[in-house]
XYZ file of C-alpha atoms in Angstrom:
202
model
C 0.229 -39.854 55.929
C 0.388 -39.118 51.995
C 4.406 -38.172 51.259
C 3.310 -36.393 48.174
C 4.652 -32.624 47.662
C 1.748 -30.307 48.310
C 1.144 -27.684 45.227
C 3.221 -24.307 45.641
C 0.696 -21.114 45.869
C 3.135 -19.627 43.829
C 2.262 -22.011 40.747
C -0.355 -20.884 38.065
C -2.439 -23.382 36.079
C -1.935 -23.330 32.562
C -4.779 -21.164 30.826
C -6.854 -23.743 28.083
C -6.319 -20.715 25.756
C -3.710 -19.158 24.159
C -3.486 -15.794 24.058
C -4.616 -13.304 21.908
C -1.714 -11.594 20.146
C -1.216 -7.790 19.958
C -2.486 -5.329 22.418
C -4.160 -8.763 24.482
C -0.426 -9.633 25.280
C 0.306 -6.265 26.294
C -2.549 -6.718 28.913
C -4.268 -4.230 27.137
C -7.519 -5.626 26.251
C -8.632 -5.626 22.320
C -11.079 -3.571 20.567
C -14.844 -4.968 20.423
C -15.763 -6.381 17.212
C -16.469 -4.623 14.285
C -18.465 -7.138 12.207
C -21.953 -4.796 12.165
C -20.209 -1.892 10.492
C -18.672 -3.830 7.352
C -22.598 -5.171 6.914
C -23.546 -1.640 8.157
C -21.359 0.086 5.213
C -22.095 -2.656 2.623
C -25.721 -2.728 2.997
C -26.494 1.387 3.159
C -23.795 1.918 -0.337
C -25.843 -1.589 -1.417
C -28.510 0.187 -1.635
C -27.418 3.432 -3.088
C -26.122 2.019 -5.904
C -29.081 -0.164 -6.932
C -31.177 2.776 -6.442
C -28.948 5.226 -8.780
C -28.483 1.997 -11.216
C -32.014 1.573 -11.473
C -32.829 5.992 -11.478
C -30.414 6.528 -14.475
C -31.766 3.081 -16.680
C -35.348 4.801 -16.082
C -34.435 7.858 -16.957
C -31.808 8.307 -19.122
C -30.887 5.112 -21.047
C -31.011 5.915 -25.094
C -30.534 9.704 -24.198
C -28.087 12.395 -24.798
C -25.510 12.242 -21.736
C -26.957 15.038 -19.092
C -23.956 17.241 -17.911
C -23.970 18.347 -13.770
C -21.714 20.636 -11.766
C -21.352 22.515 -14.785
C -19.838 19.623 -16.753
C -17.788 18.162 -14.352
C -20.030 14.947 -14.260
C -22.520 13.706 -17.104
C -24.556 11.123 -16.300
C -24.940 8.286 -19.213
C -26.061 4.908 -19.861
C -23.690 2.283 -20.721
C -23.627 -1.442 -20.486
C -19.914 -2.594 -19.561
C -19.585 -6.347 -19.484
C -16.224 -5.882 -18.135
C -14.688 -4.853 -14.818
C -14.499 -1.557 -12.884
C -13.508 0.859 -15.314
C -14.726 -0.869 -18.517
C -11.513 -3.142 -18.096
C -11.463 -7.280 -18.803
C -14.357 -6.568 -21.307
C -15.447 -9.619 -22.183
C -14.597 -11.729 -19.148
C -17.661 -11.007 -17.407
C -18.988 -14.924 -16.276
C -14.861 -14.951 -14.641
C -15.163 -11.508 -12.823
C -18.364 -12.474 -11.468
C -17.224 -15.319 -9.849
C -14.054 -13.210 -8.840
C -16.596 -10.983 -6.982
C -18.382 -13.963 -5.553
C -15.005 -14.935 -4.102
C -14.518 -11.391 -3.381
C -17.416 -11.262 -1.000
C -16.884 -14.793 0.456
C -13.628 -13.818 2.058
C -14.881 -10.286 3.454
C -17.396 -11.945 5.586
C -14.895 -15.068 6.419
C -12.620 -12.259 7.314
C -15.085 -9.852 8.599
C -15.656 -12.265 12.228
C -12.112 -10.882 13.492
C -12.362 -7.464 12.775
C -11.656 -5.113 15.542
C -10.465 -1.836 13.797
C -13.589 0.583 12.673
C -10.950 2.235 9.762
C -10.794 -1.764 8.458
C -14.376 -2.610 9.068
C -15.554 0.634 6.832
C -12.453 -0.483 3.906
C -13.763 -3.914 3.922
C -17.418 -2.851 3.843
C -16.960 -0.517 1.548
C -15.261 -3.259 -1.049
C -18.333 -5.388 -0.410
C -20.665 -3.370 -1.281
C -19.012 -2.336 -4.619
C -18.612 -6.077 -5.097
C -22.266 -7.130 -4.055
C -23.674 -4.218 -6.162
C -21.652 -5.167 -10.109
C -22.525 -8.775 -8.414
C -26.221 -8.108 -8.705
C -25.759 -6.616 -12.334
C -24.235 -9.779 -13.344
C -26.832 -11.937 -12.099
C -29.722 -9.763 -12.843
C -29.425 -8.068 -16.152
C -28.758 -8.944 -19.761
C -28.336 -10.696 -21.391
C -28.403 -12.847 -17.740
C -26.881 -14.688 -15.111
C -22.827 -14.098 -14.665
C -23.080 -12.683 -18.067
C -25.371 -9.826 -17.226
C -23.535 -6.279 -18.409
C -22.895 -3.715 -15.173
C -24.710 -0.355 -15.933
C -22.169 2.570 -15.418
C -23.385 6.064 -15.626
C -20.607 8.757 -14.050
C -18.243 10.135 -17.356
C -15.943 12.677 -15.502
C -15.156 15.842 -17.364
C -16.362 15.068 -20.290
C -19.339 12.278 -21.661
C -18.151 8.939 -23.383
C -15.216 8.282 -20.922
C -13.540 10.834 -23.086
C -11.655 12.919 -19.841
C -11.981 9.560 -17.517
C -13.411 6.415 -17.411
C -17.513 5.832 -17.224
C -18.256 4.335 -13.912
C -20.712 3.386 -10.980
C -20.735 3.998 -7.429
C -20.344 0.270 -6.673
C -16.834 1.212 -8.537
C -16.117 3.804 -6.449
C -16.991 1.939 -2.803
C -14.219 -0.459 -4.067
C -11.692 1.973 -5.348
C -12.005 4.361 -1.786
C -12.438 0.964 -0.019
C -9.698 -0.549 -1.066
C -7.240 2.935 -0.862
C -8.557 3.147 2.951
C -7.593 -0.438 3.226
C -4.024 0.257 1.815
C -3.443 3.311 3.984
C -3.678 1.429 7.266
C -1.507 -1.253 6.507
C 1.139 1.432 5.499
C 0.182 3.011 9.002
C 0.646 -0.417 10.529
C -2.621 -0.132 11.648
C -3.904 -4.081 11.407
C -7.712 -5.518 11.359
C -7.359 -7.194 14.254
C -7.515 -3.255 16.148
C -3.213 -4.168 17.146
C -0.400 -1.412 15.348
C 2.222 -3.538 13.141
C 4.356 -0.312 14.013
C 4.302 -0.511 17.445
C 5.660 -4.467 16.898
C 8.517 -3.520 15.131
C 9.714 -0.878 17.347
C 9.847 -3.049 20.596
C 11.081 -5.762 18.180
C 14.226 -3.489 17.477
């Protein structure tokens, strides 16, 4: 007859995984994964800005700028081999391999993603990146040196009331501005609240 203790009911194996943090601790479970709406975002604002890009080089390059909205826009060629904004002119093979890293860590990143607000920030930001990206590779005077073709002046033509920009420019600026916004909100891309964290914490 064996003398060995029999097991307790009362004792639980060990799981082979930890936990997930956040709202999975809580026994709340998570939010599905949100990876098809960053490639979702970036792919449909992708394409609108190659299409514009391509419309306005067609169309306007070498003209007079065309005013809109009674002035509030006028659409324009230029050729900025600099950043968003016509800033870092002159830097353009080092920004474009700042937006290849750019888009490297939004899809590393993009596998955890469980908040929709995040997803559409982060998708937003890659398709701003992906579509200067593309201008850098494919235009003149060619690749990583190719010059980003901006066409929005605001309020007046030449970047005279603001600066001349693209709407790869403005997916990043929004993006990024959504992005900020829920981390002051606590709001975190894993779909768990920061905020809710620090008040049990207190």
């Amino acid at each position: 007859m064996s003398t060995d203790p029999s097991p307790s009911e009362s004792e639980v194996e060990p799981s082979a995984e930890p936990p997930e943090r956040g709202a999975a601790e809580e026994g709340t479970p998570l939010p599905k994964r949100r990876v098809w709406v960053v490639f979702a975002v970036a792919a449909l604002l992708w394409a609108i800005d190659l299409i514009t890009k391509n419309l306005v080089v067609a169309n306007l390059e070498g003209k007079e700028p065309k005013p809109i909205l009674g002035g509030l826009i006028y659409l324009q060629v230029i050729r900025n081999p600099g950043a968003a904004f016509s800033m870092a002119t002159g830097m353009t093979w080092v920004l474009a391999l700042v937006a290849i890293g750019v888009v490297i860590a939004i899809v590393w990143i993009s596998r955890r993603l469980r908040s929709v607000g995040w997803a559409i920030g982060l998708g937003l930001v890659l398709a701003g990146a992906l579509g200067n990206l593309t201008d850098r590779f494919f235009r003149e005077p060619g690749p990583l040196r190719g010059h980003v073709v901006d066409f929005i002046s605001a309020f007046a033509p030449n970047g005279q009331g603001f600066a001349i920009f693209n709407i790869a420019d403005s997916a990043i600026c929004v993006g990024g501005a959504l992005i900020v916004l829920l981390s002051l909100l606590g709001k975190d891309y894993d779909g768990t609240s920061t905020r809710g964290k620090k008040k049990e914490d207190a």
